[in-house]
Structures are given as structure tokens and as C-alpha cells.
Short mmCIF file of C-alpha atoms in Angstrom, two decimals:
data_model
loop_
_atom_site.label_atom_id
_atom_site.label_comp_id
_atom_site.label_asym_id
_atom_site.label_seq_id
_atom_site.Cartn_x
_atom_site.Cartn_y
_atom_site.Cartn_z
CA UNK A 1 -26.23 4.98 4.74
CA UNK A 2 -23.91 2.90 6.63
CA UNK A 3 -22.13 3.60 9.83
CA UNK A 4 -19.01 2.69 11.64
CA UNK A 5 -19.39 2.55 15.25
CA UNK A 6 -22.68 3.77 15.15
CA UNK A 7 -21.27 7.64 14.46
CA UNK A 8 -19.09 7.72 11.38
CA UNK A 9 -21.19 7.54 7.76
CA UNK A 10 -18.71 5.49 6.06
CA UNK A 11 -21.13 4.02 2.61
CA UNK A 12 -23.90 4.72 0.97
CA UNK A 13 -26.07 2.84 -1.41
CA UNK A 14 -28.28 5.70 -3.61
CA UNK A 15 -30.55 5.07 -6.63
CA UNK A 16 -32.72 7.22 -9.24
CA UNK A 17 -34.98 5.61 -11.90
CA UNK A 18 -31.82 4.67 -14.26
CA UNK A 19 -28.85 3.62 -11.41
CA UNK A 20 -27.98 2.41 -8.22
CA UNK A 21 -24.75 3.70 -6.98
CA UNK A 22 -22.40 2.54 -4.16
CA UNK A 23 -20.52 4.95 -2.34
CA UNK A 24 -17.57 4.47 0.16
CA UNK A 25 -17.16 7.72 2.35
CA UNK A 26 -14.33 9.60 1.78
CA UNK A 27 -15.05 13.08 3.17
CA UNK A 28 -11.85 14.35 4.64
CA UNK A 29 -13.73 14.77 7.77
CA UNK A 30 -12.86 10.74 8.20
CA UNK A 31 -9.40 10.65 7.58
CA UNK A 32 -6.57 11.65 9.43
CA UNK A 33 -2.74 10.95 8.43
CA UNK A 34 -3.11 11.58 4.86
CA UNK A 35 0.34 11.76 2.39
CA UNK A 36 0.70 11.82 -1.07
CA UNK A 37 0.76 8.43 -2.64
CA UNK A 38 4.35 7.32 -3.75
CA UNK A 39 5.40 4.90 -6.29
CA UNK A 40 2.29 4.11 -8.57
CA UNK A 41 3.84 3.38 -11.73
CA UNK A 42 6.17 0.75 -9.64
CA UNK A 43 3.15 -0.70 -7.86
CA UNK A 44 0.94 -0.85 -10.59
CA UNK A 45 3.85 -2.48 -12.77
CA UNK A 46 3.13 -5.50 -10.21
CA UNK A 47 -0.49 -6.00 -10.80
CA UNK A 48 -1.11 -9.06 -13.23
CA UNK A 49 -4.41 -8.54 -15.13
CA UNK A 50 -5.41 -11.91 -16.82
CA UNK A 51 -8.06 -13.38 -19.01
CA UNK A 52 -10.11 -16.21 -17.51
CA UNK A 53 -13.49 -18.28 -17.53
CA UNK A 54 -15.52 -19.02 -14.43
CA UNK A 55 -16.10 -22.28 -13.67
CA UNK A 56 -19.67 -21.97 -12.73
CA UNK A 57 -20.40 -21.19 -16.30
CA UNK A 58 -17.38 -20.80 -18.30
CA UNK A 59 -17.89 -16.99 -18.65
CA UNK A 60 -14.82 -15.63 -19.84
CA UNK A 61 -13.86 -12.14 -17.78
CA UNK A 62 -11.01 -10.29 -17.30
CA UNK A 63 -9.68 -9.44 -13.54
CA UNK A 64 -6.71 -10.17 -11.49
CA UNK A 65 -5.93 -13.26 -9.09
CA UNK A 66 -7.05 -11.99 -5.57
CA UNK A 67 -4.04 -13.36 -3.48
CA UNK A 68 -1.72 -11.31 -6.18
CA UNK A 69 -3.21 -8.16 -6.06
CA UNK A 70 -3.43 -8.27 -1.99
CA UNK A 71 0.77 -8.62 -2.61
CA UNK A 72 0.64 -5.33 -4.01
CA UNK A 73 -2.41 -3.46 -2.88
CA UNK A 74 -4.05 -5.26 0.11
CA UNK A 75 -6.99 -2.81 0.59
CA UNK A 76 -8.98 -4.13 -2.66
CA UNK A 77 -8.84 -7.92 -1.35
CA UNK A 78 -10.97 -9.56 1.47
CA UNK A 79 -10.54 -13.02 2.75
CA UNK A 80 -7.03 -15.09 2.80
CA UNK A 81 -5.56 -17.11 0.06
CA UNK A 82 -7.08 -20.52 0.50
CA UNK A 83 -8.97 -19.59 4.13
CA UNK A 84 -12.07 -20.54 4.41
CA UNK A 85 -14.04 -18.55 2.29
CA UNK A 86 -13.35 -17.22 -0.62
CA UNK A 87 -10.93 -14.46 -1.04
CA UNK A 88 -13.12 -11.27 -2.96
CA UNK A 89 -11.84 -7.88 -4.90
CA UNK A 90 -13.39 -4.40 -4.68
CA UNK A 91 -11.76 -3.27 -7.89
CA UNK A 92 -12.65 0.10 -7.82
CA UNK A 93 -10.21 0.44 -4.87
CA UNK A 94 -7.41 0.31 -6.66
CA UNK A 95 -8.46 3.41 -8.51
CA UNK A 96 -6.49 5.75 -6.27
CA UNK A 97 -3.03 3.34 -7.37
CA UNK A 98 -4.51 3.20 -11.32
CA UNK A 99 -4.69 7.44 -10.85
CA UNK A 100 -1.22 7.84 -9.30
CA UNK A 101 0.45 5.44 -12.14
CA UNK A 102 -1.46 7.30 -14.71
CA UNK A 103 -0.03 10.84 -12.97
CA UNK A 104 3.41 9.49 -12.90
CA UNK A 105 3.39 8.04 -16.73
CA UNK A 106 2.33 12.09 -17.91
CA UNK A 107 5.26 13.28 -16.08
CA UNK A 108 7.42 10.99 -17.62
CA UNK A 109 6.13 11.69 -21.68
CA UNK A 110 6.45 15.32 -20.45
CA UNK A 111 9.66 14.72 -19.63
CA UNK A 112 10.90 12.90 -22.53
CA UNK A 113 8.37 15.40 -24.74
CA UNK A 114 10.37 18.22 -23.96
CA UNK A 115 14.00 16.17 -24.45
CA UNK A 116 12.35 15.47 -27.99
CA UNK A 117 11.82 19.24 -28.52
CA UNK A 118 15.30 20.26 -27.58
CA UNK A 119 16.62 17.53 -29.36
CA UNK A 120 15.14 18.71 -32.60
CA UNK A 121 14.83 22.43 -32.22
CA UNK A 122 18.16 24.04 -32.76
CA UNK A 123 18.92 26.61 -30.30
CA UNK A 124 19.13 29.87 -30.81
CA UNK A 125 22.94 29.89 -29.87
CA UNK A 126 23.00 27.08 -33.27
CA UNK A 127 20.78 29.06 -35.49
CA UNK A 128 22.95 32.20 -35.13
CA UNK A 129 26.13 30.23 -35.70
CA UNK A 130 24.46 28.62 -38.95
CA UNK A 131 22.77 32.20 -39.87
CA UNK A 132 26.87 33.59 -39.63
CA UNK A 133 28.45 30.30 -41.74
CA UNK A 134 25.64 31.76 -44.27
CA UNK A 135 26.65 35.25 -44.34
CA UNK A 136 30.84 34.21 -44.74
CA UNK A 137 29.82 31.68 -47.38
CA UNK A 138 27.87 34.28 -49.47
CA UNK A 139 30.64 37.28 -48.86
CA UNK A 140 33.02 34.54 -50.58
CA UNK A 141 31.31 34.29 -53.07
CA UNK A 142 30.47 37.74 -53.87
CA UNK A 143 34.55 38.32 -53.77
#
């Protein structure tokens, strides 16, 4: 367990026989202030995922640039661009953002689902109107 200030339990690091897990807190109990998060898809939109090899080995990965992604979400990067050390990336903190985009793109194919199914479902008002052009045509021709 790891402690802020000596009083708050803000981590944990837990294992079993098959994993070792790292936990930040986030019990409500810690936070104060909270509001839904706003713009996702927008934010997200920003992030530039790339393909790269390290140097140290030329292992190729996939990741972001850490001075980019601080531009958009500032909480997953430590250090400063070009400071002293180098600059890291907790990616799993941009989880919350990755959620919120995800939450925001289902709206949006809802949206447009249900356009779709008006679009091609006649309405009922159109159905009777076609069911009536039916019944004159055939009374014509019975005459």
C-alpha cells in the first residue's frame, strides 16, 4: 500500500501465484470535485498513436510520443519535453478519455442507427397512403 501524506491509501501493488497487479486508488472517499468528463471523442481525435523501434534494441512497439499526449491529456505523462530526465507515460491513465470517446462514438451510431431505420421503414402515415393507391387501383380495374 502506498500513502499520500502519510493518511490517504492512494496505490497498491497485490500479487497471487499467477499476477502482480498495480492499483491507483480511486475510492470516491479521495476525490472531491468530480464532473462528468466532456469532449472524449474530440480529445481522443488528438492523440497520435505511432509505430516505432527503441533504440536500445530496435524493438519495434507501438505507443504515443510523450510530449504529444501531455498536449492533450497531461495526467498520463511525467517529466518535461527535453528536461532532464526522460519524459514517461502511464498509459492506462488515459483509460478514463479512451472510455468517454468510446461512450460518445455509441451515441453517435445510435443516432445515425435510428436515422437509418426511419429512413428505410415507411411510416405508417406512407403505408396507409400506399395500402389506399392499392385499393383505387384494384376498384378500377374491377369497373
Amino acid at each position: 500500500m502506498f500513502r499520500a501524506n502519510s493518511t490517504a491509501e492512494i496505490g497498491f501493488i497485490n500479487n497471487s501465484n499467477t499476477a502482480t497487479t498495480y492499483d491507483t486508488g480511486s475510492d470516491y472517499r479521495l476525490k472531491e470535485n468530480i464532473r462528468t468528463l466532456e469532449n472524449g471523442l474530440s480529445r481522443e481525435k488528438q492523440l497520435k498513436p505511432i509505430k516505432f523501434d527503441w533504440k536500445a534494441d530496435g524493438t519495434s512497439s507501438e505507443g504515443f510520443l510523450a510530449h504529444e499526449a501531455a498536449e492533450v491529456f497531461i495526467d498520463a505523462v511525467h517529466g518535461e519535453k527535453d528536461g532532464e530526465h526522460m519524459q514517461g507515460m502511464d498509459y492506462g491513465r488515459i483509460t478514463p478519455l479512451l472510455v468517454k470517446a468510446i461512450q460518445e462514438q455509441e451515441e453517435k451510431i445510435e443516432e445515425l442507427e435510428a436515422k437509418v431505420e426511419e429512413l428505410t421503414n415507411p411510416s405508417l402515415e406512407e403505408r396507409v397512403h400506399e395500402l389506399e393507391q392499392r385499393l383505387i387501383w384494384q376498384h378500377k380495374q374491377e369497373n
